[in-house]
Coordinates of C-alpha atoms in Angstrom, one line a residue:
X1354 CA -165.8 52.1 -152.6
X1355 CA -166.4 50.4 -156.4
X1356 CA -167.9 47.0 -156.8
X1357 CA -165.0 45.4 -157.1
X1358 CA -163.5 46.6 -153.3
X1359 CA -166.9 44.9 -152.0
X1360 CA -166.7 41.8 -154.0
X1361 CA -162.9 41.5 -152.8
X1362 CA -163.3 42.1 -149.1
X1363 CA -166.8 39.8 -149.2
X1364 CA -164.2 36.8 -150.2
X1365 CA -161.4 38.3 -147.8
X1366 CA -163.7 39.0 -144.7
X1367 CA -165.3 35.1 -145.2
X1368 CA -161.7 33.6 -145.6
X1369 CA -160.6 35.6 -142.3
X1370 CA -163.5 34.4 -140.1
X1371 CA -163.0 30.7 -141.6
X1372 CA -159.4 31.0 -140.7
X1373 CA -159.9 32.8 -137.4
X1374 CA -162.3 30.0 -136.6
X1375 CA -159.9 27.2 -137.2
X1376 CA -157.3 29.1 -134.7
X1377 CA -159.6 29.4 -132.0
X1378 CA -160.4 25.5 -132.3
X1379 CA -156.5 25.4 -132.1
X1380 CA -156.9 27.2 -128.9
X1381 CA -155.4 30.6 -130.3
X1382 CA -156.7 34.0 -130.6
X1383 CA -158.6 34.7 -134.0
X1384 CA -156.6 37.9 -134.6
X1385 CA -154.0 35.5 -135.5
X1386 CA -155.5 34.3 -138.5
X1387 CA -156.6 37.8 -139.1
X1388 CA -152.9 38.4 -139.5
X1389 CA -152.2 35.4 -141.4
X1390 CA -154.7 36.0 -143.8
X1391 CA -153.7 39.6 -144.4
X1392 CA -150.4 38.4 -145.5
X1393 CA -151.2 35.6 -147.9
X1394 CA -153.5 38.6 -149.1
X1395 CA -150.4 41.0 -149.8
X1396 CA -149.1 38.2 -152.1
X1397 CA -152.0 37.0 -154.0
X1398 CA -152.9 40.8 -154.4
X1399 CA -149.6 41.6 -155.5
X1400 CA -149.8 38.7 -158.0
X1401 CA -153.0 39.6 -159.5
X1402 CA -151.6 44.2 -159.0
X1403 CA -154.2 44.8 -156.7
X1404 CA -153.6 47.5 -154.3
X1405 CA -155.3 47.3 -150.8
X1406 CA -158.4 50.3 -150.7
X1407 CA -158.2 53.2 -149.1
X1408 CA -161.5 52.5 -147.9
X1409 CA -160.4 49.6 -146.1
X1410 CA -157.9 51.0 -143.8
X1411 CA -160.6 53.7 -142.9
X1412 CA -162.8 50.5 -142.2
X1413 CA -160.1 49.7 -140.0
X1414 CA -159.4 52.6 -138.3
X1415 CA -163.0 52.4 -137.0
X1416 CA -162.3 48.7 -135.3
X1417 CA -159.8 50.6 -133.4
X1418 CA -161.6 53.3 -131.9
X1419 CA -164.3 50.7 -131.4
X1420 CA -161.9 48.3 -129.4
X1421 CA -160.9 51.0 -127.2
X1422 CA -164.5 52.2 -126.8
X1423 CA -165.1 48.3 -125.2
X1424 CA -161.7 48.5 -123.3
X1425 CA -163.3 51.8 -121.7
X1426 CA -166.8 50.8 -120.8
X1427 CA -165.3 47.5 -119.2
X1428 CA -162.8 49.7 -117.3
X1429 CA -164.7 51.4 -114.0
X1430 CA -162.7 53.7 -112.5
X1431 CA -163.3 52.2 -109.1
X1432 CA -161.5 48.7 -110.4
X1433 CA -158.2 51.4 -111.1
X1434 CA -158.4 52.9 -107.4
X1435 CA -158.7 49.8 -106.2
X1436 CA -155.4 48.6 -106.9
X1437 CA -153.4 48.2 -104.2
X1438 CA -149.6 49.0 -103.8
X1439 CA -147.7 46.5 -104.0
X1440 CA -149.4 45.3 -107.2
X1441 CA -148.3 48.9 -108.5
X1442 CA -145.0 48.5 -107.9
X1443 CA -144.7 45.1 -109.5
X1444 CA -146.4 46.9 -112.8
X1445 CA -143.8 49.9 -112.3
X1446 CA -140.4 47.7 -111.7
X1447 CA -141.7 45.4 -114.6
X1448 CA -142.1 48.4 -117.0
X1449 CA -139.0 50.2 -116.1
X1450 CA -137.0 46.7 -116.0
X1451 CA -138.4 45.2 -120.0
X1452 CA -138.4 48.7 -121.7
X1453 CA -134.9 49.2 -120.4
X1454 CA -133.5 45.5 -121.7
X1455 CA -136.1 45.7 -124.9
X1456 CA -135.1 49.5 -125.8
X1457 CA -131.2 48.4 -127.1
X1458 CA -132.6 45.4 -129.0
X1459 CA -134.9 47.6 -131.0
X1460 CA -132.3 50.5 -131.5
X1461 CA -129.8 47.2 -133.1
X1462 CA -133.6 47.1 -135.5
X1463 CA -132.2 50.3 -136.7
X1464 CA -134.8 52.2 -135.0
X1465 CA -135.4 55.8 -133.9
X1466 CA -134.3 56.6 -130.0
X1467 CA -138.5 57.9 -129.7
X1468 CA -139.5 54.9 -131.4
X1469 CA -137.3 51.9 -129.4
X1470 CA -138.5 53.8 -126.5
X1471 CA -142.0 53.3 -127.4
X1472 CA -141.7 49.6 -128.7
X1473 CA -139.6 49.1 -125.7
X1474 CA -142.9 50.3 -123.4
X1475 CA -145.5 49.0 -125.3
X1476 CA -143.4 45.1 -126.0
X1477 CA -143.7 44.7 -121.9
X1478 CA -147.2 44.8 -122.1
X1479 CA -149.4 41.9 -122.3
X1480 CA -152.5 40.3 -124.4
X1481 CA -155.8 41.9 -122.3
X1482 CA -157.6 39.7 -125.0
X1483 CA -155.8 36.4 -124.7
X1484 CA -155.1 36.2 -120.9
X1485 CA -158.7 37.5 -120.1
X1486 CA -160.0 34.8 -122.5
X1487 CA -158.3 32.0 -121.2
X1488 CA -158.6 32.9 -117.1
X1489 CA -162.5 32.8 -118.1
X1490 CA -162.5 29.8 -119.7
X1491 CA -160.5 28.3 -117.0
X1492 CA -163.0 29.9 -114.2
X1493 CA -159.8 31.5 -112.4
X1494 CA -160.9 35.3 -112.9
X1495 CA -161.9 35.7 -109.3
X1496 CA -159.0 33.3 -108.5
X1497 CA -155.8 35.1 -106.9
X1498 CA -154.1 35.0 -110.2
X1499 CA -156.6 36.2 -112.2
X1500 CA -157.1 39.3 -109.9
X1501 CA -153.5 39.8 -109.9
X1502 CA -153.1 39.2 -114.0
X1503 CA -156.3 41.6 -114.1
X1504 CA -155.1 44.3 -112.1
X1505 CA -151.6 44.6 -114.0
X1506 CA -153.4 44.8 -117.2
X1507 CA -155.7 47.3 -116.5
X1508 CA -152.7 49.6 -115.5
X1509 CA -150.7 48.3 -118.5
X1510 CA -154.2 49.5 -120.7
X1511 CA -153.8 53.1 -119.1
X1512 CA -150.3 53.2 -120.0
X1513 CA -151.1 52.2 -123.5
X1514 CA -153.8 55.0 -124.0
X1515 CA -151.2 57.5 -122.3
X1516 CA -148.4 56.2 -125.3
X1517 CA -151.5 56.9 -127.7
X1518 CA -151.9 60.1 -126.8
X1519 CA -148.2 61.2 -126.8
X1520 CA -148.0 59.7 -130.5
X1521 CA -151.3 61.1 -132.1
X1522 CA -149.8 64.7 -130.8
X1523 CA -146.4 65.6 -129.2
X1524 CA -147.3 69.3 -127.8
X1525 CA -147.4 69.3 -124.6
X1526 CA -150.5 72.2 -124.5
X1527 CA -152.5 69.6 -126.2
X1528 CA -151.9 66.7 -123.8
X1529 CA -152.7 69.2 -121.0
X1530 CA -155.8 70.5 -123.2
X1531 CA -157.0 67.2 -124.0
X1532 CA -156.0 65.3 -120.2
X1533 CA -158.2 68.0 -118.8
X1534 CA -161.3 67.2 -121.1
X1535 CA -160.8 63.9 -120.2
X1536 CA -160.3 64.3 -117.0
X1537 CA -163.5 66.5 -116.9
X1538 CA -165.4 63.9 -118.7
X1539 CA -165.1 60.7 -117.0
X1540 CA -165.5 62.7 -113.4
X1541 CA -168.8 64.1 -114.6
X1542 CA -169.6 62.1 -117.9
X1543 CA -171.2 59.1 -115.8
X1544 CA -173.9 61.3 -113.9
X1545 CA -174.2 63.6 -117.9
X1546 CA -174.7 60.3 -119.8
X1547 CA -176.8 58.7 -116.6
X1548 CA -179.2 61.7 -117.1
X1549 CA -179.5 61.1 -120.5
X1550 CA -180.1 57.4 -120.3
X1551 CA -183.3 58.1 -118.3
X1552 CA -184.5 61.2 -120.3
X1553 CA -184.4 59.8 -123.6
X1554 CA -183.5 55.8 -123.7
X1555 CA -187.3 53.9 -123.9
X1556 CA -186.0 50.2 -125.0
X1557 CA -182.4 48.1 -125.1
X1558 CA -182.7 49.0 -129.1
X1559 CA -181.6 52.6 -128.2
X1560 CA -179.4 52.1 -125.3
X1561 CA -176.7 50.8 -128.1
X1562 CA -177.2 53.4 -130.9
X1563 CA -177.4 55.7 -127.9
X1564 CA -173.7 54.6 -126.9
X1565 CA -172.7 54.2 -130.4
X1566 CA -173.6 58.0 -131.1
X1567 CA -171.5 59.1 -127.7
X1568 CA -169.0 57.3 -129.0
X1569 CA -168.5 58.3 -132.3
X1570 CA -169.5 61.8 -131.5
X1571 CA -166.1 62.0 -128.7
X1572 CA -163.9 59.9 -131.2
X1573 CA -165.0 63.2 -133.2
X1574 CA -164.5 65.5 -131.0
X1575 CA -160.9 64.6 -130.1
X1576 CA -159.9 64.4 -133.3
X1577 CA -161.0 67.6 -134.1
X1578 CA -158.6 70.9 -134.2
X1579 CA -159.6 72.2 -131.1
X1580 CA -158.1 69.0 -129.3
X1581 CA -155.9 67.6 -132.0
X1582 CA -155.4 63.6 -130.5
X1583 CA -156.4 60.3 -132.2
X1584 CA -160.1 59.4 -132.3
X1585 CA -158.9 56.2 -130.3
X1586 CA -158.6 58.1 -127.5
X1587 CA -161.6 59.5 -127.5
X1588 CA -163.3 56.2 -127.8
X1589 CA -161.7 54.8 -124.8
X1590 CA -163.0 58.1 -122.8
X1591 CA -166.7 57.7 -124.4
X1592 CA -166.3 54.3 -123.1
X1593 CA -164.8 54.9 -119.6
X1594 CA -167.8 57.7 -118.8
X1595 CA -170.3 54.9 -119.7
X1596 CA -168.6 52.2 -117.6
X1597 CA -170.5 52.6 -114.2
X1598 CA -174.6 53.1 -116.3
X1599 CA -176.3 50.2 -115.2
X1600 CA -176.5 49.0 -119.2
X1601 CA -172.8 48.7 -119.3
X1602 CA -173.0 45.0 -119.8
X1603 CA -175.9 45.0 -122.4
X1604 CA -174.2 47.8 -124.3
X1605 CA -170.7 45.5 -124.4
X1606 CA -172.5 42.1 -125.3
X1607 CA -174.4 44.6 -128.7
X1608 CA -171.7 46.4 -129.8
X1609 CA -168.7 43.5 -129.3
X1610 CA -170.4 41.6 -132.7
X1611 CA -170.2 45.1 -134.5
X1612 CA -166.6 45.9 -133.2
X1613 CA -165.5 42.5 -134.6
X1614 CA -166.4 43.5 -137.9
X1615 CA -164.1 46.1 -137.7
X1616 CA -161.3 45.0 -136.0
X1617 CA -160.9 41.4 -138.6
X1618 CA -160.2 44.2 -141.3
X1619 CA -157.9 45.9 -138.6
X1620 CA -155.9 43.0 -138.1
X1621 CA -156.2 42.3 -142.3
X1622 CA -154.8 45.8 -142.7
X1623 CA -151.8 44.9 -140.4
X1624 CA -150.9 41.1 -141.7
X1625 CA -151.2 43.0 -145.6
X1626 CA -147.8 45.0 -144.4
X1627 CA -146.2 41.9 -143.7
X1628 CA -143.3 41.9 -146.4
X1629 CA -141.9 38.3 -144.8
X1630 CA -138.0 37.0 -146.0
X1631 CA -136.1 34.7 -144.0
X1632 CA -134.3 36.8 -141.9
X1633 CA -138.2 38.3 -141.1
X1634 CA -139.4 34.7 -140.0
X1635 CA -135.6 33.6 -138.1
X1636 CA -135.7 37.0 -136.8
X1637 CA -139.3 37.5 -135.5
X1638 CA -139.9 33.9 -134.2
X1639 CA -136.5 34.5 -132.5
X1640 CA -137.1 37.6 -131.3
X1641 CA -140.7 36.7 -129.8
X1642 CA -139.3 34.0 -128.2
X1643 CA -136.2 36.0 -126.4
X1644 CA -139.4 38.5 -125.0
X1645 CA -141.4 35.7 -123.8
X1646 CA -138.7 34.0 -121.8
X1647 CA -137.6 37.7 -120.7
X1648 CA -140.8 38.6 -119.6
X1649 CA -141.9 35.3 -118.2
X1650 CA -139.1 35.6 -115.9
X1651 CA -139.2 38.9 -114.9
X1652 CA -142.8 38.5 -113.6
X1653 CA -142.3 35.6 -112.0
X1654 CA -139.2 36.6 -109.7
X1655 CA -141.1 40.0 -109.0
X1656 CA -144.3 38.2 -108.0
X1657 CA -142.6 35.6 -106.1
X1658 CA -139.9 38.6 -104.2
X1659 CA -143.5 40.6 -103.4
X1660 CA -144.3 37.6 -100.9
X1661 CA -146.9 35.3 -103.6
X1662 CA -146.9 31.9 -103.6
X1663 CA -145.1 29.8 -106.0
X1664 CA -148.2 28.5 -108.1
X1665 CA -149.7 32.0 -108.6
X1666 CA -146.9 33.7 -109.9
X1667 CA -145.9 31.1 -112.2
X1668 CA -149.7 31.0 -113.2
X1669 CA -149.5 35.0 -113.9
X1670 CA -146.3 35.3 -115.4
X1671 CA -147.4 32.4 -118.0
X1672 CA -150.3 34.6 -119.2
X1673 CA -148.9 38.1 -118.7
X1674 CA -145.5 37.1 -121.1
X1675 CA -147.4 37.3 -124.1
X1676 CA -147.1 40.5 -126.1
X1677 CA -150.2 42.8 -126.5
X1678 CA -152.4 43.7 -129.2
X1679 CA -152.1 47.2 -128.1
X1680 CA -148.5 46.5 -129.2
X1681 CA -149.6 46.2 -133.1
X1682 CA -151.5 49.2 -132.6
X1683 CA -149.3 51.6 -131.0
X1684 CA -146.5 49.7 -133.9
X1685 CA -149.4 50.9 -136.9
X1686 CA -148.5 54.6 -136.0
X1687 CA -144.9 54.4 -135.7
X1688 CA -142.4 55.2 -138.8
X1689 CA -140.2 52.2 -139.1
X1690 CA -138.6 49.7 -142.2
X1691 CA -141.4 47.0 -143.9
X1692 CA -138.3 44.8 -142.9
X1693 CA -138.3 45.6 -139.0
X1694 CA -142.2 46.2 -138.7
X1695 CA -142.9 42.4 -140.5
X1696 CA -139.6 40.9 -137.6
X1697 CA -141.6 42.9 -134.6
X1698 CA -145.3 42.0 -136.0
X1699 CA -144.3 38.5 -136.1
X1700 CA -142.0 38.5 -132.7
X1701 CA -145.7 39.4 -131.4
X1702 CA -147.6 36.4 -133.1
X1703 CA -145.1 34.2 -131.5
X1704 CA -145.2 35.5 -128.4
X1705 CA -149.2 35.4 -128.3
X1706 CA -149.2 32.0 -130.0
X1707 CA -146.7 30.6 -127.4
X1708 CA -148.5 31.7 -124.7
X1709 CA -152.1 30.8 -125.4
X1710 CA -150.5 27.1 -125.6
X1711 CA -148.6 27.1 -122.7
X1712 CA -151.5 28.9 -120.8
X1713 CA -154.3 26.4 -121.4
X1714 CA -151.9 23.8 -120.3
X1715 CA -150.8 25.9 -117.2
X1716 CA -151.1 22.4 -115.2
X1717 CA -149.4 20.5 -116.8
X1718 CA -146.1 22.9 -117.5
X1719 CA -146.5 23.8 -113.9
X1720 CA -145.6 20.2 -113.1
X1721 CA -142.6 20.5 -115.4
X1722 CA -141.0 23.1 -114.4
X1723 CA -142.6 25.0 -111.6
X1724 CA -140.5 23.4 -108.5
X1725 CA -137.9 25.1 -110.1
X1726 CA -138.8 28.5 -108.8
X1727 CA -140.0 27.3 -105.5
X1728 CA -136.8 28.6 -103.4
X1729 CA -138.2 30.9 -102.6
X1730 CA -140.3 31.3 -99.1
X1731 CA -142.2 34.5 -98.1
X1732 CA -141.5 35.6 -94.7
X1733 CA -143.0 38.9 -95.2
X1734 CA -147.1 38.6 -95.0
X1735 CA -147.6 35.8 -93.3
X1736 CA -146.3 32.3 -91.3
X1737 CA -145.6 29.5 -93.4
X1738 CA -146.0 26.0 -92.1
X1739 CA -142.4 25.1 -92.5
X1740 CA -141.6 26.3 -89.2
X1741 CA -141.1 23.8 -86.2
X1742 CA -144.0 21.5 -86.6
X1743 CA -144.5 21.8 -82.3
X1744 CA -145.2 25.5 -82.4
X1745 CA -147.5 25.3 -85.4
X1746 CA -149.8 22.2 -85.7
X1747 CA -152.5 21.6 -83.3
X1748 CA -151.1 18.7 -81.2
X1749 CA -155.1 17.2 -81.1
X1750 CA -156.7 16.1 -83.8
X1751 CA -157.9 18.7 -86.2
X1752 CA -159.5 19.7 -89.4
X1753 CA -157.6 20.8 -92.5
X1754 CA -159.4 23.4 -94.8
X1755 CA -157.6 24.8 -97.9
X1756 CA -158.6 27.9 -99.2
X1757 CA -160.5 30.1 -96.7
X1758 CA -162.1 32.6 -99.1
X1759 CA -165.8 32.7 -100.3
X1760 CA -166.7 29.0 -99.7
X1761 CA -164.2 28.3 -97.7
X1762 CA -165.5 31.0 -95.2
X1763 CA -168.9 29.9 -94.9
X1764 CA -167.5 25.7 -94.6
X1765 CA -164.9 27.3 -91.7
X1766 CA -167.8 28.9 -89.7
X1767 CA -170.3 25.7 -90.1
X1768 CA -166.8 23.8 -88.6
X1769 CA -166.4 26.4 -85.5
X1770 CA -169.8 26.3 -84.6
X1771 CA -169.2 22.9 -84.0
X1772 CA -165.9 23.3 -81.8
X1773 CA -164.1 21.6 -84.3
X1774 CA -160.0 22.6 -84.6
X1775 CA -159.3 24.0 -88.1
X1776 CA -156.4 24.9 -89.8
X1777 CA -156.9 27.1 -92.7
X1778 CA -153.4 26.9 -95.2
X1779 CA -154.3 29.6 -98.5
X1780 CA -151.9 30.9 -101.0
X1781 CA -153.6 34.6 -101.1
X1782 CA -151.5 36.6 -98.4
X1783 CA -154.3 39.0 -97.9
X1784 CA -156.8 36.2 -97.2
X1785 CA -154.6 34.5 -94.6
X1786 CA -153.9 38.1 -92.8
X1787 CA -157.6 38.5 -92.5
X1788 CA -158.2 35.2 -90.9
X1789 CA -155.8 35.6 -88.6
X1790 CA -156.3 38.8 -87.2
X1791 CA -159.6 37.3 -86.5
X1792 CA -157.3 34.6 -84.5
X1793 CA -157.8 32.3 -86.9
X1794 CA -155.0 29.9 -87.3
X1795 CA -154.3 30.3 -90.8
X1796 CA -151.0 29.5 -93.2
X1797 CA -149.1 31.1 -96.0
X1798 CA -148.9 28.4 -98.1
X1799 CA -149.3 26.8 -102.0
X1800 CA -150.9 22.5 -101.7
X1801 CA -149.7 22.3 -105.4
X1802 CA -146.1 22.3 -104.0
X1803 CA -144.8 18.7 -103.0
X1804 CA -142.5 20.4 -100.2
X1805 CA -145.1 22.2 -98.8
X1806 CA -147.5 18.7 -98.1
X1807 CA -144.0 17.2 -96.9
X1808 CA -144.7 19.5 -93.6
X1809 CA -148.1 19.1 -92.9
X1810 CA -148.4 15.9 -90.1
X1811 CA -151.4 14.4 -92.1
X1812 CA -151.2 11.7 -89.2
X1813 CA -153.4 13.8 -86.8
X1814 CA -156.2 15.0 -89.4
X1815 CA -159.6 13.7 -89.2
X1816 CA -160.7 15.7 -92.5
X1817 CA -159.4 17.1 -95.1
X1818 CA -161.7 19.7 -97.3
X1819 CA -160.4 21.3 -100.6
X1820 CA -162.2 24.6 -101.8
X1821 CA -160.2 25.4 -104.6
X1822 CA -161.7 24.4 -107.7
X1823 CA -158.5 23.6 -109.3
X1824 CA -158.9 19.3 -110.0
X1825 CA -155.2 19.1 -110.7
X1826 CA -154.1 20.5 -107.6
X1827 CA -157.0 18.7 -105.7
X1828 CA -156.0 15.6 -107.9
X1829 CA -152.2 15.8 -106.7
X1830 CA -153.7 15.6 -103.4
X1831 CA -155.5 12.9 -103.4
X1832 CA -152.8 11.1 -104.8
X1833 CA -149.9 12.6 -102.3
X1834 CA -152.5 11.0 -99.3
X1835 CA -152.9 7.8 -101.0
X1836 CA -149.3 7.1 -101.6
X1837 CA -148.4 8.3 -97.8
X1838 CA -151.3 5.7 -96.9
X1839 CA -153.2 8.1 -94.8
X1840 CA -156.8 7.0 -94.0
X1841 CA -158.5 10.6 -93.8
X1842 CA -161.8 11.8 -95.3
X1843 CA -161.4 14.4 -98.2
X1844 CA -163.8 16.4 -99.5
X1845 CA -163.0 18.9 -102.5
X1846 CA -164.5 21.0 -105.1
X1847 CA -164.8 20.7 -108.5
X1848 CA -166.5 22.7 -111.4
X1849 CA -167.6 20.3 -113.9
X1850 CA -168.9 16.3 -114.2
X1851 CA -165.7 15.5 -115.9
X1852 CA -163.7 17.0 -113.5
X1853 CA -166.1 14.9 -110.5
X1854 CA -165.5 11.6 -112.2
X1855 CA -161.8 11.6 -112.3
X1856 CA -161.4 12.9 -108.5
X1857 CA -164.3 10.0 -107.4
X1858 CA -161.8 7.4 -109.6
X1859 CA -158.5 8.8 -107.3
X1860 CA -160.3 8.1 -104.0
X1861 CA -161.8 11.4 -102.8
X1862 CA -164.5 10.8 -100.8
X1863 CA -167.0 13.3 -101.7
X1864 CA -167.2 16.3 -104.4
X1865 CA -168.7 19.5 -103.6
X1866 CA -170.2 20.1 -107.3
X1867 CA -171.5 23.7 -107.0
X1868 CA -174.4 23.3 -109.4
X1869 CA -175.3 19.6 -108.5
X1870 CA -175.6 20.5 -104.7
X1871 CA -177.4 24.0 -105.4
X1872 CA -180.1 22.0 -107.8
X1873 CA -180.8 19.6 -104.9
X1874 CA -180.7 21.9 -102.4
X1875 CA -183.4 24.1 -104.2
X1876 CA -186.0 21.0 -104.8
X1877 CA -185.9 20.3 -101.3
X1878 CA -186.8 24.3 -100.0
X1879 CA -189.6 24.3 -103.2
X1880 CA -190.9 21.1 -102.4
X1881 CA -192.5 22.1 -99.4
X1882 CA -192.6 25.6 -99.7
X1883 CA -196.2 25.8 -98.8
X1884 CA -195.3 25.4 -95.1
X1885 CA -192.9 28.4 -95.2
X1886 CA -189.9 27.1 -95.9
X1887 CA -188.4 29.8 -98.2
X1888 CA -188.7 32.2 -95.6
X1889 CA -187.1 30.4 -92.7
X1890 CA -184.1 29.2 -94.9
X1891 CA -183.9 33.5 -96.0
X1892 CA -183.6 34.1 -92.1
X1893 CA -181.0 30.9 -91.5
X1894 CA -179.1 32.5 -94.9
X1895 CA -179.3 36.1 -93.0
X1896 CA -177.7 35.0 -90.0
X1897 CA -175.1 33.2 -91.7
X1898 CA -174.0 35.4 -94.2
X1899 CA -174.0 38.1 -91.4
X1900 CA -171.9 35.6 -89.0
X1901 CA -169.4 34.5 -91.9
X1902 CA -168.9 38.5 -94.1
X1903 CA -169.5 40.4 -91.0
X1904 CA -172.6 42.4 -92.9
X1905 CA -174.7 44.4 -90.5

């Protein structure tokens, strides 16, 4: 590369971080301004008859293989067999149901039958980066919708690799050839690299240039003749067979700093073929709009028909309608028009713009518009409390506990032991199933829904406690009891002091703030932890976390 390629992508790279930086202030992925600056490059470029380096796009082909390398080694194989069926099904139905609507819009592009049926595939899937992102920043990756947003991308990830491998090579010998290494690899690579780790890793430094090396040496390898597939692929398997070393998250946290490097001229690469006209913009932002209402609404009837409640499937379909990245890679190997490639690049950007928005303000567009799917009841995993009020309330006075999963377990077992009557109502089917096969009396049901309070006789409840961290839900609680006039105690959760101060202002009687209450309650076992005191709260934390998870 001459001097002048440096000097250019110095100035290129800088703008693209500044720009990427101003996007994620915005609440949007970076890659977006990636893309944007790519384009405004293309111009100015063309302006000035500079052609994009060689160099660069090899550059860039390296932040691919380095993407997929991170996509493998935070992929264990146990997360894939651990998805159940039913979430399977809604990830099959929803392929087979977007590719087959999306296939005829791409063949009126003028594309290939191969290639529609590709983008048709690959435009169902969903932004890994962007929903991941904003579920973490919102604490709800452990939630029920972030489990269930999780587990449909990971499958929609294997998919994409699969599509990658069929388009780097067609023959079928090699797909058997090179499925077989892999296959071979990732059932014995974990124990092969393990080994390794411990016979020649001495510090942290060489755990990542260790895991660099494997990397680059499979990208290699499975780009070579004797296998004949893209080095993506093999990146994503170096990845996958280092996924269950106990350095997995010290070798993502090093090498995600290096990847991004290579992926901001990945993403320059792309935006640089953007050859934009008005039919481009009219077409793209139209098109990405059709796919995100398609695919919005397509989740959320599937989730809601598979028996989940009203808030969580609105919750996943708004993250999961946004196109995927893996979308503009899978697009960078296909042979198709500048014309259609700049409509479908930017039907992507819309669609991953548009949904980051609408995401991070998941409340608030959950208020609009989300009674408007809540018709539907499930009957199939579990009771729902809109049944005769007689057969289902407690006729005494009880306690009413919402969510009944991690703290809500341990607060429901400090409740029994004191012969208090609970009712547990949860919006996770498999959490209420468990509770009551343990003759728990527990309820199918969503709080955030208006209808769903309507049926809960809030006239014989002592207590109310709220374990779900979400304020706005808790909030639209609070508020439900203090316009019904009901003089109960409530107690809820909340995650930060912001969150605290506003449910305090509505009325709530106490908030549990996680990291406020453990502080306390570890100055008060140090403080007089000469006299034992660490030790007998160890036993009393035995016995309770053997009473309330069943451990042995």
């Amino acid at each position: 590369m001459g001097s002048s390629s440096w000097v250019i992508l110095a100035g290129v790279f800088l703008l693209s971080i500044l720009v990427g930086s101003l996007f994620r202030r915005l609440g949007q992925l970076s890659l977006v301004g990636y893309i944007l600056v790519g384009f405004l490059c293309n111009y100015g470029f063309s302006h000035f008859n500079i052609e994009w380096p060689k160099e660069w796009s090899e550059l860039a082909s390296i932040g691919g293989v380095l993407l997929l390398f991170l996509i493998g080694l935070e992929m264990k194989v146990s997360e894939v067999s651990s998805i159940g069926r039913v979430l399977f099904l809604v990830f099959l139905i929803q392929t087979v149901l977007l590719g087959s609507t999306i296939y005829p819009l791409m063949r009126l592009l003028s594309l290939s039958r191969e290639t529609s049926l590709v983008m048709g595939i690959s435009l169902s899937f969903s932004s890994t980066i962007l929903v991941v992102k904003i579920l973490s920043e919102k604490k709800m990756l452990s939630s029920l919708t972030g489990r269930l947003s999780v587990g449909l991308l990971i499958l929609q990830d294997l998919l994409s690799i699969f599509l990658m491998t069929v388009l780097s090579n067609g023959s079928l010998t090699v797909l058997a050839r090179g499925g077989l290494i892999a296959l071979v690899l990732v059932l014995i690579g974990n124990k092969f690299v393990l080994g390794a780790f411990k016979l020649l890793v001495r510090s942290t430094e060489e755990v990542v240039l260790f895991s660099l090396g494997w990397c680059l040496v499979m990208a290699s390898f499975f780009a070579s003749k004797w296998i004949g597939l893209s080095p993506e692929i093999g990146g994503f398997i170096a990845g996958l067979t280092l996924s269950s070393t106990f350095e997995n998250h010290h070798i993502v946290s090093k090498v995600k700093t290096l990847r991004d490097f290579f992926i901001v001229i990945f993403f320059l690469s792309l935006g640089f073929q953007i050859r934009l006209a008005t039919f481009t913009v009219l077409g793209g932002v139209g098109l990405g709009l059709l796919l995100l209402l398609m695919k919005f609404l397509a989740i959320v009837v599937l989730v809601r028909l598979f028996g989940f409640a009203n808030r969580v499937a609105f919750d996943a379909a708004l993250g999961l309608a946004s196109a995927s990245e893996f979308t503009l890679i899978l697009m960078s190997g296909l042979e198709m028009s500048v014309e259609v490639r700049a409509v479908l690049v930017m039907s992507v950007i819309t669609s991953m713009v548009l949904s980051a928005f609408v995401l991070g303000k998941s409340d608030k567009v959950f208020q609009l518009f989300g009674k408007s799917f809540s018709f539907w009841h499930s009957s199939t995993n579990s009771s729902s409390p809109n049944e005769s009020e007689g057969s289902i309330w407690p006729q005494t006075r009880f306690v009413l506990l919402i969510g009944g999963h991690r703290m809500g377990k341990s607060v429901l077992s400090a409740l029994e032991s004191e012969n208090r009557e609970v009712v547990v109502v949860d919006y996770d089917p498999e959490v209420v199933s468990s509770l009551k096969s343990e003759g728990i009396k527990a309820y199918f049901a969503d709080v955030s829904d208006t209808e769903t309070l309507n049926t809960i006789p809030f006239g014989r409840i002592d207590l109310v406690i709220s374990t779900i961290p979400n304020s706005f839900d808790n909030l639209g609680l609070i508020r439900y009891l203090n316009k019904g006039k009901y003089k109960i105690k409530v107690v809820v959760d909340a995650e930060d002091f912001q969150d605290a101060t506003d449910l305090y202002k509505a009325g709530v009687d106490y908030v549990v703030f996680p990291h406020f209450v453990g502080g306390l309650h570890l100055a008060e076992i140090l403080s007089d932890e000469s006299s034992g005191t660490l030790e007998r709260y160890k036993n009393k934390q035995t016995k309770m976390l053997s009473k309330v998870f069943k451990t042995s």
